Short mmCIF file of C-alpha atoms and ligand atoms in Angstrom, two decimals:
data_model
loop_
_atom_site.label_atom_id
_atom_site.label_comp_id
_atom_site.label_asym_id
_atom_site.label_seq_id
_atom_site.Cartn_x
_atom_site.Cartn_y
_atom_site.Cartn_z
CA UNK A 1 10.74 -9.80 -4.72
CA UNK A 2 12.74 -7.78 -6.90
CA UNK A 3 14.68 -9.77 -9.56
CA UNK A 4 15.68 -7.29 -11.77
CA UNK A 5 18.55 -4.93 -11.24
CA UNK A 6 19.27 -2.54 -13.99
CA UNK A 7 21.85 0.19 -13.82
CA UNK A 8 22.05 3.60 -15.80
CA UNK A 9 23.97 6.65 -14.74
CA UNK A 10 22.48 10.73 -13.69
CA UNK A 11 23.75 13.69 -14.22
CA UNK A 12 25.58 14.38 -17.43
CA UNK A 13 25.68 16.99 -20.15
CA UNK A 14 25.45 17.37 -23.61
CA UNK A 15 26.42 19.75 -26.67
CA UNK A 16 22.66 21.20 -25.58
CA UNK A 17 24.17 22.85 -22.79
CA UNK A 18 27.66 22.82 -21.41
CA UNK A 19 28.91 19.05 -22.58
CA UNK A 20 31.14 17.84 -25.28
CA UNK A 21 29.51 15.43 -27.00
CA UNK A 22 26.22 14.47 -28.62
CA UNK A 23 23.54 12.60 -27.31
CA UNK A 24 23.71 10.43 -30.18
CA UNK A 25 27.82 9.49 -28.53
CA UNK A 26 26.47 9.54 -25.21
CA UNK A 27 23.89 6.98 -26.25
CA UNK A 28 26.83 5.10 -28.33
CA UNK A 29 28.82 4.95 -25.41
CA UNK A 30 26.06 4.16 -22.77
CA UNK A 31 25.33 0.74 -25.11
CA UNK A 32 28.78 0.04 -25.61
CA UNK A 33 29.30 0.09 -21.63
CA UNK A 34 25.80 -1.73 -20.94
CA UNK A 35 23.96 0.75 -19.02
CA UNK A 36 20.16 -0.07 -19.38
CA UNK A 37 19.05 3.71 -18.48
CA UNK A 38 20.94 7.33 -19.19
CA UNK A 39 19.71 10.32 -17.71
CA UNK A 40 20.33 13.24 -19.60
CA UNK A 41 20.27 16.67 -17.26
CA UNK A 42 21.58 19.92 -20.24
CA UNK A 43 20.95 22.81 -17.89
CA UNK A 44 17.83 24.62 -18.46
CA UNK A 45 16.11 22.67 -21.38
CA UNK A 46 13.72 20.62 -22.28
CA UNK A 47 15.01 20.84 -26.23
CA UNK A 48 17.07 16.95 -26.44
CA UNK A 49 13.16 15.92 -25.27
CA UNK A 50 11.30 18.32 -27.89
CA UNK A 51 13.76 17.14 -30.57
CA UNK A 52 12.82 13.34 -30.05
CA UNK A 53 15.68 11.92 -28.14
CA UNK A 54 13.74 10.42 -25.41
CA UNK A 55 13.63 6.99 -26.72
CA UNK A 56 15.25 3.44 -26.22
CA UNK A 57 18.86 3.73 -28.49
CA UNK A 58 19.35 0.31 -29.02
CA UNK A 59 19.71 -1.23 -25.61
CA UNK A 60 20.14 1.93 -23.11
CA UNK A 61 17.18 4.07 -22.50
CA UNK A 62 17.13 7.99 -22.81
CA UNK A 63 15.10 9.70 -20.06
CA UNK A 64 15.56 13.56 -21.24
CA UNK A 65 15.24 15.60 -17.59
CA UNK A 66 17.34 18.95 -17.06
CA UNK A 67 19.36 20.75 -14.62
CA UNK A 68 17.80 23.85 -13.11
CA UNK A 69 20.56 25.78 -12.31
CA UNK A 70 20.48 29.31 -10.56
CA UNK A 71 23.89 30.48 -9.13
CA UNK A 72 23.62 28.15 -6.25
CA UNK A 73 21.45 25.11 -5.45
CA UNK A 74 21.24 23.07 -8.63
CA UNK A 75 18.50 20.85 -9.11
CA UNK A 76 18.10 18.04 -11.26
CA UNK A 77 14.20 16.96 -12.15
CA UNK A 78 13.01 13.95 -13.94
CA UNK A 79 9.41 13.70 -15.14
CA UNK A 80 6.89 11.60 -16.93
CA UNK A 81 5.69 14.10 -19.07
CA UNK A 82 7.10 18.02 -20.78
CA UNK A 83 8.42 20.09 -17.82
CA UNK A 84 6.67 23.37 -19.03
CA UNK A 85 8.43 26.86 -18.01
CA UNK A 86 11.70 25.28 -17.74
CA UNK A 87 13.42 28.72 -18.91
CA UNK A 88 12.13 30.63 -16.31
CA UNK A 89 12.62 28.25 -13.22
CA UNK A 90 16.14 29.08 -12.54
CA UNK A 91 14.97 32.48 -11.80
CA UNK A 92 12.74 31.23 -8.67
CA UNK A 93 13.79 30.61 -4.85
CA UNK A 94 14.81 27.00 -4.11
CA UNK A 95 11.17 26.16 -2.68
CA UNK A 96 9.68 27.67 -5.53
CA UNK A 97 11.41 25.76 -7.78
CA UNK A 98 10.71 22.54 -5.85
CA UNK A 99 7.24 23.49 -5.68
CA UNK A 100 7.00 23.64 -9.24
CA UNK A 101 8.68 20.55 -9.74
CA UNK A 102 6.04 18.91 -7.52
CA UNK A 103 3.01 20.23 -8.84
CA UNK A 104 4.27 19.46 -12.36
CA UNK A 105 4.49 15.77 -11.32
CA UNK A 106 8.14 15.46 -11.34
CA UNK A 107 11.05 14.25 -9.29
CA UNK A 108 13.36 16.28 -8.21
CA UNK A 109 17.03 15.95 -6.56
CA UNK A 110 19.57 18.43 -4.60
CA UNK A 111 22.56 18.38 -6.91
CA UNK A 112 26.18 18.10 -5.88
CA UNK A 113 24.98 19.51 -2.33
CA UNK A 114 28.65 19.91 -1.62
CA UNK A 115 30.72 21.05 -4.35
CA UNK A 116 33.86 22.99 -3.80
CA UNK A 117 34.66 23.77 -7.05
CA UNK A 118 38.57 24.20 -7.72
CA UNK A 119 40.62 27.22 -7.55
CA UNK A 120 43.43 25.86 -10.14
CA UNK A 121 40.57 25.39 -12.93
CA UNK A 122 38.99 28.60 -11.82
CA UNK A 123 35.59 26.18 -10.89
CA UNK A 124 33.72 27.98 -8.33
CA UNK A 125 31.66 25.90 -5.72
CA UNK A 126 27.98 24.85 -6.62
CA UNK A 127 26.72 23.83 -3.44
CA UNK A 128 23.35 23.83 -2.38
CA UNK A 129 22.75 26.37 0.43
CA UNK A 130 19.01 26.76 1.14
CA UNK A 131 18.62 23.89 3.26
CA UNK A 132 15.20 25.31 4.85
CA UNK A 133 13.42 23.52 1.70
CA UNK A 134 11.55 19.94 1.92
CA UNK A 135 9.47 17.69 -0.17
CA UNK A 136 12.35 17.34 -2.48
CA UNK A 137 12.71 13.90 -3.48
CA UNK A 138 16.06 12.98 -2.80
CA UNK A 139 19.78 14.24 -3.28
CA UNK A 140 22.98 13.64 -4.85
CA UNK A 141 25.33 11.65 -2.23
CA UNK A 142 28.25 10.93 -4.64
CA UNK A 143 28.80 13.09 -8.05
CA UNK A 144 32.16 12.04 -9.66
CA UNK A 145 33.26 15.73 -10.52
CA UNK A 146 32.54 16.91 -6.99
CA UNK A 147 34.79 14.62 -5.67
CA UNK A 148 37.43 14.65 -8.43
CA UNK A 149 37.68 18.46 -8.66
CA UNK A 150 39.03 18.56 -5.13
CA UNK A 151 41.99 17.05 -5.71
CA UNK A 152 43.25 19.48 -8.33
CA UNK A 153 44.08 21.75 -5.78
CA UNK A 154 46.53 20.24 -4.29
CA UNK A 155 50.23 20.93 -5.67
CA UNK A 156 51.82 17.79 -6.10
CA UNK A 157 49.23 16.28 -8.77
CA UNK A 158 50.81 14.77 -11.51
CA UNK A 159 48.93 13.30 -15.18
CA UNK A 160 48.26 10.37 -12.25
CA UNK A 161 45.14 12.18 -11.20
CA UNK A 162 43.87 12.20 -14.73
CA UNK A 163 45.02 8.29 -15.78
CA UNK A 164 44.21 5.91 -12.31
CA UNK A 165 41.89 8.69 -11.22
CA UNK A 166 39.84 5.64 -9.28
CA UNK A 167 42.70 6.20 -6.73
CA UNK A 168 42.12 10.01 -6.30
CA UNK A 169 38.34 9.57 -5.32
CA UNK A 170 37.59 9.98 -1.72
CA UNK A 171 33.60 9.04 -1.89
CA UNK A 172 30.79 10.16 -0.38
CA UNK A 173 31.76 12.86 1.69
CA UNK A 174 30.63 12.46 5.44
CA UNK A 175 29.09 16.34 5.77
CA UNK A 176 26.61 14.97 2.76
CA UNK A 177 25.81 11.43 4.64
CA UNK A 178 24.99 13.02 8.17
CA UNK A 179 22.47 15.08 6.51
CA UNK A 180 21.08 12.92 4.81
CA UNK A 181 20.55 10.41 7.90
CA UNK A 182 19.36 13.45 9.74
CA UNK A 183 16.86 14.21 6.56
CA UNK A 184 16.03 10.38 7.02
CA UNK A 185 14.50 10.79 10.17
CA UNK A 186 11.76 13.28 9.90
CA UNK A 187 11.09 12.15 6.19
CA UNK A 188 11.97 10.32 3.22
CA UNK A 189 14.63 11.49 1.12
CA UNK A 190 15.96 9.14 -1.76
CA UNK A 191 19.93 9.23 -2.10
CA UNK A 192 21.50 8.87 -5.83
CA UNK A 193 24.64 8.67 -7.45
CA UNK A 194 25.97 11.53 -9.80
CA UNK A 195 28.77 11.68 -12.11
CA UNK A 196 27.76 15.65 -13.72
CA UNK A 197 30.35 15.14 -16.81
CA UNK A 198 30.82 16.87 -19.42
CA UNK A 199 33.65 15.75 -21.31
CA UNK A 200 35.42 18.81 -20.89
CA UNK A 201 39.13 19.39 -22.06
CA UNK A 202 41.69 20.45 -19.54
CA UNK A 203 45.49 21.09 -20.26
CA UNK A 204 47.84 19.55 -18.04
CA UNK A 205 51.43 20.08 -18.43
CA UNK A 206 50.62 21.55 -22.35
CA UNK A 207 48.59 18.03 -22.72
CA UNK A 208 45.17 17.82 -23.64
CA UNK A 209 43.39 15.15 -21.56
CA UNK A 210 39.23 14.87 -21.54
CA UNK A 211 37.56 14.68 -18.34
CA UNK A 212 36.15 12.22 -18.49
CA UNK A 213 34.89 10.79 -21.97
CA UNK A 214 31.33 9.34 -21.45
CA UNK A 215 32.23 6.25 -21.83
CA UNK A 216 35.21 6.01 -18.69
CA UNK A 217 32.65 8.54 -16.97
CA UNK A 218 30.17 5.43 -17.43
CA UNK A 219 32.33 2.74 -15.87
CA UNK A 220 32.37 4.97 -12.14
CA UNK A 221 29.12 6.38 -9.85
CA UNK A 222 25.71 4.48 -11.31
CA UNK A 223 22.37 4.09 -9.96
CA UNK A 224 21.06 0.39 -9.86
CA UNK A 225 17.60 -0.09 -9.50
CA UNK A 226 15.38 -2.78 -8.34
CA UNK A 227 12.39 -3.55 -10.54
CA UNK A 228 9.87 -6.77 -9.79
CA UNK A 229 9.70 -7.18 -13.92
CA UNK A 230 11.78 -6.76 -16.78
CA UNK A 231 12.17 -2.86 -18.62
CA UNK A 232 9.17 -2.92 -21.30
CA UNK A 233 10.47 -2.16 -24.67
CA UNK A 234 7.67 0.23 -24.96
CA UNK A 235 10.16 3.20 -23.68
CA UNK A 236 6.98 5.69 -22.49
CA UNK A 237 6.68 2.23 -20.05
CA UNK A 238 10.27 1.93 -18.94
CA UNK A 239 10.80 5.21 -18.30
CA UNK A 240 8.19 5.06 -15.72
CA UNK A 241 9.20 1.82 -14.11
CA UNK A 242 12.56 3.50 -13.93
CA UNK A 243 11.04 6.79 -12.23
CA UNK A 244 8.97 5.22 -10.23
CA UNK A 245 11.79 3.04 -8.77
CA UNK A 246 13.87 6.19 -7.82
CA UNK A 247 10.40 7.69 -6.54
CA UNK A 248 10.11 4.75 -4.00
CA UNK A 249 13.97 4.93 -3.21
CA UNK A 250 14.49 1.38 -5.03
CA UNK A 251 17.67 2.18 -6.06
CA UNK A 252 21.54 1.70 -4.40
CA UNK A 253 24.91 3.77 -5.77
CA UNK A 254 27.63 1.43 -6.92
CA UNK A 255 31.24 2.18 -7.93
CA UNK A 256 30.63 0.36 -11.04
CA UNK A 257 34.51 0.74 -11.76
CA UNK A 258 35.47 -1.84 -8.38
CA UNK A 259 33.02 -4.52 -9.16
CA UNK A 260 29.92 -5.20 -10.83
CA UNK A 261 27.31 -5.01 -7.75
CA UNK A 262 23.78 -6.25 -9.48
CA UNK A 263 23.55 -9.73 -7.31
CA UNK A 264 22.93 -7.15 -4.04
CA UNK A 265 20.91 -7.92 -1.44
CA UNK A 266 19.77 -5.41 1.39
CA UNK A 267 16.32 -6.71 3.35
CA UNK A 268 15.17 -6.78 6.53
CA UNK A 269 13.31 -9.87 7.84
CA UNK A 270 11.10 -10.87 10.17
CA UNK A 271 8.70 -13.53 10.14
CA UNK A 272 6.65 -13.71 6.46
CA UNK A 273 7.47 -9.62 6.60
CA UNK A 274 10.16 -8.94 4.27
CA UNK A 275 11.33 -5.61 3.53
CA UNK A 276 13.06 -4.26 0.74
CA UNK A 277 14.97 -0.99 0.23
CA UNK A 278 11.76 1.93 0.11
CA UNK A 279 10.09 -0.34 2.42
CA UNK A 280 8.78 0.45 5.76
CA UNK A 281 8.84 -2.57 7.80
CA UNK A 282 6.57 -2.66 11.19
CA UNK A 283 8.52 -4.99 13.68
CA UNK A 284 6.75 -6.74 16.58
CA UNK A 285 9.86 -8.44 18.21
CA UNK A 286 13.26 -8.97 16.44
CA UNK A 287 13.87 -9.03 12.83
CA UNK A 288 17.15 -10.14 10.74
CA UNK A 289 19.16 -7.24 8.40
CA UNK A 290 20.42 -9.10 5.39
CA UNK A 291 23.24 -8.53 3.43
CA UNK A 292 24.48 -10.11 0.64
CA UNK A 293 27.64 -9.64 -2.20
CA UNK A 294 28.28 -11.05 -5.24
CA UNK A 295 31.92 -10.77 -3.99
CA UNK A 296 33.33 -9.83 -0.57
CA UNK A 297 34.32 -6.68 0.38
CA UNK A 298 33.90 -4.69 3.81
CA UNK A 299 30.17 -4.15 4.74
CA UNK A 300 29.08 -1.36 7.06
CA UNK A 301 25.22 -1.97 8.84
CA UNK A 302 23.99 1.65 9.70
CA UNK A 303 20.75 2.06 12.06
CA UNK A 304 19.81 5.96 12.37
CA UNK A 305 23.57 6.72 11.55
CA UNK A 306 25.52 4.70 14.08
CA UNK A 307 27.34 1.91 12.55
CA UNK A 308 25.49 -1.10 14.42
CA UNK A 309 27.48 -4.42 12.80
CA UNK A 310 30.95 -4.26 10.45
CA UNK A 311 32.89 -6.93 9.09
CA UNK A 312 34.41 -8.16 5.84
CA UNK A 313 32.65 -10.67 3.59
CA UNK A 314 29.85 -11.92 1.04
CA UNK A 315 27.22 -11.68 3.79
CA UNK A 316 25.79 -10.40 6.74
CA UNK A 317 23.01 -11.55 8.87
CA UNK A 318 22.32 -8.85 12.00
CA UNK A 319 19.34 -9.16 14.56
CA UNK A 320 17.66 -6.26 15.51
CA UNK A 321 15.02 -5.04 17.80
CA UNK A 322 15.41 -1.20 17.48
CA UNK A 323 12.61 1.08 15.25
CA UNK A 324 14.98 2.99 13.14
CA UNK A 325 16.34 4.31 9.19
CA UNK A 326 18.73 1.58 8.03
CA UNK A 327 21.28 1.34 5.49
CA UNK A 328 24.15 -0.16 3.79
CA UNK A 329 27.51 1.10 2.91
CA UNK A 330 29.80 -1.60 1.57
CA UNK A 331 33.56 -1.01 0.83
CA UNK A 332 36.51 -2.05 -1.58
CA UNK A 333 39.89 -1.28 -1.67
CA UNK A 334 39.28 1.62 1.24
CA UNK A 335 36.44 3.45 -1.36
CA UNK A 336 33.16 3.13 -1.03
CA UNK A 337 31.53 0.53 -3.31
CA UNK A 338 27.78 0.09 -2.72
CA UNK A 339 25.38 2.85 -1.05
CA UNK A 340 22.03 1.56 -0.52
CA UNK A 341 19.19 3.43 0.03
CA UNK A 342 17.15 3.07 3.17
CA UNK A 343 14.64 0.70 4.93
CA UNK A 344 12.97 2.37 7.35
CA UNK A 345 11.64 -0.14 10.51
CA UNK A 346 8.83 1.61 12.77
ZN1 LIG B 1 25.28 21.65 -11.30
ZN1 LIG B 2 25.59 19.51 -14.04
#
């Protein structure tokens, strides 16, 4: 059983690299919001981790990992101890660089796979293009600037897109969930949420507005994960409960902003077998998928990426006797609120 759900965001920047603000306001921010677990990605660096900021602040917990980022295919790594040669990686192939990553003992995810960039901000796209690589661990389904950016584009935005800028996110895009099913089948790949800010300043209409301070940036795409015990205070222990949870893909993508999601429930049933998200479960007749909200909202049952049961509700109980990679998307207000990650039934 997992009883604990804690939730932390990935992706964001700091005054090491590109960002606007310190870690010591990011980590302000991150306890004023509640997140349990921030993790810090300046591009390039391991120096907020040489200069001691890998630590529990208060309640939220620092993991210091970094961005590689050559011209295209950004990668973001996590690891439980120094990343050594950081400054040179961005220089290597995409396999190279997940290669390293590996034998380093790290984790490593496809960033933004499918970022457009925006021709009004003069924001080139980032995407990731090698897609020949494996034995990544996982990739970014959802970044908040990906999917924010694209709407500047368009001619008729007004401050609007800046203010309520919940109702000018799209989601997940579909090109980024078919390839991850597809990924899904041949091997595991962990999904995660993004958000990539930076609290940059753009002028709109000659008025400053900051996209998005950390702390509105908090409130959006997070990453809860499902731990059998409680964080240990000793933050060299937490940080590997929380790695190892992403390892295993124990961890779902909530739109923090709609709803708080922790009381979710994704398993897969049958008998005394009871499998979790990460889990492989081997079925011998007919097993139940089980899903459960802490409030309702429209929930999507995905086997090998055919929608297999819909509805809206608190709950869904689906039989099954099909081998297959299932998931959960769950909706609110026609944008995607919870994005599990995968149990796979052999
Ligand atoms: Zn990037
Ligand atoms: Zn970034």
């Amino acid at each position: 059983m997992y009883n604990y759900d804690y939730r932390g965001v990935v992706h964001l920047h700091s005054t090491y690299s590109d960002g606007h603000g310190s870690v010591e306001e990011i980590m302000e921010c991150a306890n004023q919001v509640g997140l349990d677990f921030v993790m810090l990605t300046d591009h390039d660096t391991m120096k907020p981790l040489d200069d001691g900021h890998e630590k529990w602040h208060s309640s939220s917990l620092l993991i210091c990992g970094t961005e590689i980022t050559p011209r295209y295919n950004h990668y973001t790594v996590f690891g439980a101890e120094r990343l050594n040669g950081v400054e040179e990686l961005a220089k290597k192939q995409p396999q190279e660089i997940i290669d390293e990553i590996n034998r380093q003992g790290w984790l490593g995810f496809i960033a933004h796979p499918d970022h457009e960039g925006t021709k009004r901000f003069d924001i080139p796209s980032y995407k990731w293009q090698d897609w020949n690589v494996n034995n990544f661990t996982g990739i970014g389904l959802w970044d908040l600037m990906t999917d924010w950016q694209e709407k500047l584009d368009k001619d008729n935005i007004t401050v609007e897109v800046y203010t309520e800028f919940a109702k000018h996110l799209s989601g997940p895009k579909d090109i980024t969930l078919k390839r991850w099913d597809e990924l899904n089948k041949n091997r595991r790949v962990v999904g995660i949420g993004e958000i990539d800010n930076h609290k940059s300043t753009k002028e709109y209409n000659g008025q400053k507005i900051v996209v998005f301070p950390y702390d509105v940036a908090f409130r959006t795409i997070t990453n809860h994960i499902l731990l059998n015990k409680p964080l240990d205070r000793d933050f060299k222990k937490a940080k590997e409960q929380v790695l190892s949870a992403f390892r295993d893909g124990k961890v779902y993508v909530s739109f923090d902003y709609w709803d708080d999601p922790s009381e979710f429930v994704f398993e897969i049933e049958e008998g005394d077998n009871c499998a979790y998200m990460g889990d492989e479960l081997k079925l011998k007749e007919q097993a139940e998928v089980i899903v459960s909200l802490p409030a309702s909202a429209y929930i999507n049952v995905i086997c090998d990426s055919e929608t297999i049961w819909e509805g809206e509700g608190d709950e869904a109980i689906v039989p099954t006797n099909k081998p297959g990679v299932y998931r959960v998307e769950v909706y609110k207000n026609d944008l995607t609120w919870i994005l599990s990650n995968p149990i796979y039934v052999r």
